[in-house]
Short mmCIF file of C-alpha atoms and ligand atoms in Angstrom, two decimals:
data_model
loop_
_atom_site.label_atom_id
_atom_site.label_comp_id
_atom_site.label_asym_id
_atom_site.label_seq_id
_atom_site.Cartn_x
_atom_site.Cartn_y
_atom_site.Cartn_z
CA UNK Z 1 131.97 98.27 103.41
CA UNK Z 2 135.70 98.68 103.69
CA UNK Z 3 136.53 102.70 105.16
CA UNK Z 4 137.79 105.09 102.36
CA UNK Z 5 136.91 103.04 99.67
CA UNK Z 6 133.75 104.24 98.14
CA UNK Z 7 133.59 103.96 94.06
CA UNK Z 8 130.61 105.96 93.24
CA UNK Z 9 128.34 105.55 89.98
CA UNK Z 10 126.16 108.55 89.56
CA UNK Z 11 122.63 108.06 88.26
CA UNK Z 12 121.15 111.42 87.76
CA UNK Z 13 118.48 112.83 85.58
CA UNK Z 14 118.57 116.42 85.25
CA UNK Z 15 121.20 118.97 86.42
CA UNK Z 16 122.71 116.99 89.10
CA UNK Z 17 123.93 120.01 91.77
CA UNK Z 18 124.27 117.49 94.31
CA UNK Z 19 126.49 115.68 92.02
CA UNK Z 20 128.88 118.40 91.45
CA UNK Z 21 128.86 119.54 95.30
CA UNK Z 22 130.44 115.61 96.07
CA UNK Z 23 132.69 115.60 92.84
CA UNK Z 24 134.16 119.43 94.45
CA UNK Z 25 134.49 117.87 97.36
CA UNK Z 26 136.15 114.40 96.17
CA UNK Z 27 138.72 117.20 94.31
CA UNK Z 28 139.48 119.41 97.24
CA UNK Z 29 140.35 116.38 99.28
CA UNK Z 30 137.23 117.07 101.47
CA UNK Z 31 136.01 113.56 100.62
CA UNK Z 32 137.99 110.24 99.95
CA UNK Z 33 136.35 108.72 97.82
CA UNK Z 34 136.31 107.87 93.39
CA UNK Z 35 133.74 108.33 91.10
CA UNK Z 36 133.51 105.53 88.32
CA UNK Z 37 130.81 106.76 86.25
CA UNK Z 38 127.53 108.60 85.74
CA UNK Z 39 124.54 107.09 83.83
CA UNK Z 40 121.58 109.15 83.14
CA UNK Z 41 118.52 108.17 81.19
CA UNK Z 42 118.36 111.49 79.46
CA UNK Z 43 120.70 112.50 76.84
CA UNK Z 44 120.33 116.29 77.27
CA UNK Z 45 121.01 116.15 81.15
CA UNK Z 46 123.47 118.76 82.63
CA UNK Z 47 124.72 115.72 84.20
CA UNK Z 48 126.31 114.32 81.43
CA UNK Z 49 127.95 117.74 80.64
CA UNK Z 50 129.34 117.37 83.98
CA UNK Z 51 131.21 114.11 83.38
CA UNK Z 52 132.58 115.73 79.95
CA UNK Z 53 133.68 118.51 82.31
CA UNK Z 54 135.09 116.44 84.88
CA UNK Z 55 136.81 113.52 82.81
CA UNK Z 56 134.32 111.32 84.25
CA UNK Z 57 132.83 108.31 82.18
CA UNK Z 58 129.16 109.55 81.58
CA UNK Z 59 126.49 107.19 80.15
CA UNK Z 60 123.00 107.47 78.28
CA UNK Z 61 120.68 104.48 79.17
CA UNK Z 62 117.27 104.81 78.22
CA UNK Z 63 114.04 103.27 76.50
CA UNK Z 64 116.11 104.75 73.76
CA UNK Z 65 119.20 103.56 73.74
CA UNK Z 66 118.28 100.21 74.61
CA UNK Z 67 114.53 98.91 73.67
CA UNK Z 68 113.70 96.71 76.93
CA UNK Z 69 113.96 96.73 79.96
CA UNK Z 70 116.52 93.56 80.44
CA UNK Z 71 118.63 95.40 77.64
CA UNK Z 72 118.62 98.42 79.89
CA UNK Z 73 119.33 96.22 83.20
CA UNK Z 74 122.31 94.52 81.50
CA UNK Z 75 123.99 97.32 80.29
CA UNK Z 76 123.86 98.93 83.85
CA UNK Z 77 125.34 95.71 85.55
CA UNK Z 78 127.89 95.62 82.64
CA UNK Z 79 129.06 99.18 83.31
CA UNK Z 80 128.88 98.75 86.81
CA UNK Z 81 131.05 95.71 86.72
CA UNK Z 82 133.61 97.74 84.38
CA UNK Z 83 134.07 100.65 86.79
CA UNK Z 84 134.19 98.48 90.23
CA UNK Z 85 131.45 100.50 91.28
CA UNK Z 86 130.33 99.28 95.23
CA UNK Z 87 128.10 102.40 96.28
CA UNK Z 88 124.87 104.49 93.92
CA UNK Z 89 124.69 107.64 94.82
CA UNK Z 90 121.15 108.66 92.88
CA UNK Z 91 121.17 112.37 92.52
CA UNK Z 92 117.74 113.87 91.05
CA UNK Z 93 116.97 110.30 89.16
CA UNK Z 94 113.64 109.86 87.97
CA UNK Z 95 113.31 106.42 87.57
CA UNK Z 96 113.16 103.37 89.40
CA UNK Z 97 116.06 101.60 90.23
CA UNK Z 98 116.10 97.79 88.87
CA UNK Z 99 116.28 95.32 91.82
CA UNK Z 100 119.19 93.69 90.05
CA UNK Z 101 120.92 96.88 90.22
CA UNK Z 102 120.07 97.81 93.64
CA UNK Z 103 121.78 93.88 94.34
CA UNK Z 104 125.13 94.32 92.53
CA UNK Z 105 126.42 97.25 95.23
CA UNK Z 106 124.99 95.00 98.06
CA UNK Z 107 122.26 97.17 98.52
CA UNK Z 108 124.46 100.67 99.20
CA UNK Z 109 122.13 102.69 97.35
CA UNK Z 110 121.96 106.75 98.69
CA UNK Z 111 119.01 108.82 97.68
CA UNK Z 112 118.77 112.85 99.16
CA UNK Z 113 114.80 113.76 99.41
CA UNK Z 114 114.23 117.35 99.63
CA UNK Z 115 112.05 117.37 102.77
CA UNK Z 116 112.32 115.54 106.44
CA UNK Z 117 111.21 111.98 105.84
CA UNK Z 118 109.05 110.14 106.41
CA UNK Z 119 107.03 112.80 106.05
CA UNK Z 120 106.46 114.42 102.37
CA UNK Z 121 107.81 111.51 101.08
CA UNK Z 122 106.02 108.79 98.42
CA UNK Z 123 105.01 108.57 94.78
CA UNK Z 124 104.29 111.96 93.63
CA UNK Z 125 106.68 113.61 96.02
CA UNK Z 126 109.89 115.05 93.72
CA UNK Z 127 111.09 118.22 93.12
CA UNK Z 128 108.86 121.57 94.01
CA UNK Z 129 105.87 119.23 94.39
CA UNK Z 130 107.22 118.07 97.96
CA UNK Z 131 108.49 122.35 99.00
CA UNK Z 132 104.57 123.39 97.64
CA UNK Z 133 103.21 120.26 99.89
CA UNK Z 134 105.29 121.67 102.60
CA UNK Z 135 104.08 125.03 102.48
CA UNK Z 136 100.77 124.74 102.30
CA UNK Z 137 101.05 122.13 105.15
CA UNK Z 138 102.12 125.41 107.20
CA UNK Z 139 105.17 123.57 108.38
CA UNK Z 140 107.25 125.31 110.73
CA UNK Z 141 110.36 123.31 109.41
CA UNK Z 142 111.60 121.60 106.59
CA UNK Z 143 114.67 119.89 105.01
CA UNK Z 144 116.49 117.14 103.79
CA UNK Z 145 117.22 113.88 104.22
CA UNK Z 146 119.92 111.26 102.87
CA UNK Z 147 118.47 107.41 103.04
CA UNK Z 148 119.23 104.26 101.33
CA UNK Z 149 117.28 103.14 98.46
CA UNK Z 150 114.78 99.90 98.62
CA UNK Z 151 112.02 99.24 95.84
CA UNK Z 152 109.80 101.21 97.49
CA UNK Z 153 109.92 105.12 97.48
CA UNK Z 154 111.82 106.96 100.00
CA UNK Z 155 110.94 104.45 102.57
CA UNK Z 156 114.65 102.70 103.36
CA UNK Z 157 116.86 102.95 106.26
CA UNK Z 158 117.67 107.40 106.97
CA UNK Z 159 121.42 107.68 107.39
CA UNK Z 160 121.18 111.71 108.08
CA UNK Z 161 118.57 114.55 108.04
CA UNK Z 162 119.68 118.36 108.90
CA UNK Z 163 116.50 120.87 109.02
CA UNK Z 164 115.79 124.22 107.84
CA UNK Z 165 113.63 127.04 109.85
CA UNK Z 166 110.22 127.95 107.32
CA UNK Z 167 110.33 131.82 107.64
CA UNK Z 168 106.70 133.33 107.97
CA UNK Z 169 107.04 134.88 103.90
CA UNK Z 170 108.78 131.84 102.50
CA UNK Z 171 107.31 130.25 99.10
CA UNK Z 172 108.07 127.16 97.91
CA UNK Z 173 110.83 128.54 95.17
CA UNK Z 174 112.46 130.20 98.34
CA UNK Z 175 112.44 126.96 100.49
CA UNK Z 176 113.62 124.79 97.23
CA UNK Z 177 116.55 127.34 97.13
CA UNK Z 178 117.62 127.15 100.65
CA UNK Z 179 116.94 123.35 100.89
CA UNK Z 180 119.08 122.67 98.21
CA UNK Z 181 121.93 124.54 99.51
CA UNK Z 182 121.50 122.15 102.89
CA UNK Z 183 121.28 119.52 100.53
CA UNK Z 184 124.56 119.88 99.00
CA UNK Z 185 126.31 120.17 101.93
CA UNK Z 186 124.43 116.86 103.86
CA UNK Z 187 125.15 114.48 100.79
CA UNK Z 188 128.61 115.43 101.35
CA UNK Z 189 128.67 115.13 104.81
CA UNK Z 190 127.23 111.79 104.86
CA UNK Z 191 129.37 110.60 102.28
CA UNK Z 192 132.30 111.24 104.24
CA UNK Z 193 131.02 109.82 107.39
CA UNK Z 194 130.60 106.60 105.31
CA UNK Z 195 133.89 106.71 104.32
CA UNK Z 196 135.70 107.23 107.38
CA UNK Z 197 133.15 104.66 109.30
CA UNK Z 198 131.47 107.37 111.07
CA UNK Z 199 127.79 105.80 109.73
CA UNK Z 200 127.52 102.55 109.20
CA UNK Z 201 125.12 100.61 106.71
C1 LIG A 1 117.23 117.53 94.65
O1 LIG A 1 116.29 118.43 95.18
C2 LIG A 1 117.09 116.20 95.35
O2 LIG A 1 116.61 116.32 96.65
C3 LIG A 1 116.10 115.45 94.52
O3 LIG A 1 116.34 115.88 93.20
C4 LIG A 1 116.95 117.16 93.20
C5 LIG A 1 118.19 117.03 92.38
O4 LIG A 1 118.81 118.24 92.15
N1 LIG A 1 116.22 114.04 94.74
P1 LIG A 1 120.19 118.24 91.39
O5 LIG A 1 120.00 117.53 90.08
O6 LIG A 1 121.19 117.57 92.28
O7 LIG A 1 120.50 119.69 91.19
#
């Protein structure tokens, strides 16, 4: 990938934080880099509010919206190929990524797991399923973890993990809370280093 010329597509299911933290940090010049579009696959995601907000294309693509699967595949690559897109950057997305999809950006697909990979990882691991797993593991530490995206879950290349200390009272809501802060702040990061060749893929 060229530096400084990352042309992000969102995909995002739900309120898409992490989303917001890189678009703030796009428009105080933090980061160099555009974003073309976000698709979710739910209509009522605070995602797509976001892209309202922002003047950002946003996009509905669903089992709704389009009845199969190579409907829903097409339509990606279509808007994908509108927008110039050449990096995914899946915040909270709940589904799996087509193959096809994962080919037209060359493979640059970022995901940010909510735990240190490889462990709590896997089908089954998302959202306070992974910080109650951790917990009652009786870690001493936990975090998060930016990697790119294969077909399999959570299991491609890490590009950068940052930890968190598991105080003695913490509960999973308190550890979701102060991961996703580190969260925020590491997608960021390692969106920058991509773009100024600090990582490379
Ligand atoms: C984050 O915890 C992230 O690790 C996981 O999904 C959550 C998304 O949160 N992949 P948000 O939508 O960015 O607020």
């Amino acid at each position: 990938m060229k530096e400084n010329n990352l042309n992000i597509a969102f995909f995002a299911s739900h309120g898409g934080s992490n989303m917001q933290a890189i678009i703030d940090a796009i428009k105080a010049g933090v980061l160099e880099a555009q974003v073309g579009c976000i698709i979710s696959n739910n209509s009522d995601s605070y995602s797509l509010k976001r892209a309202e907000i922002e003047g950002i294309k946003g996009y509905h693509i669903s089992s709704k919206t389009h009845l199969t699967e190579i409907e829903r595949i097409d339509y990606m690559l279509e808007i994908l190929k509108k927008h110039d897109i050449n990096i995914i950057v899946l915040a909270g997305y709940m589904k799996k990524l087509p193959v096809e999809v994962i080919d037209f950006v060359n493979g640059i697909v970022l995901n940010i797991h909510p735990a240190l990979l490889p462990k709590f990882g896997g089908a089954g691991m998302f959202g306070m399923n992974v910080h109650k797993a951790v917990i009652d593991a009786k870690e001493k530490q936990s975090g998060a973890t930016v990697h790119l995206v294969d077909s399999e879950y959570d299991r491609g290349k890490i590009l950068q993990q940052w930890s968190v200390e598991i105080d003695e009272n913490e509960t999973a809501d308190s550890l979701a809370e102060k991961v996703l802060k580190v969260e925020h702040k590491l997608y960021t990061d390692t969106l920058i280093k991509l773009s100024n060749g600090e990582i490379s893929l």
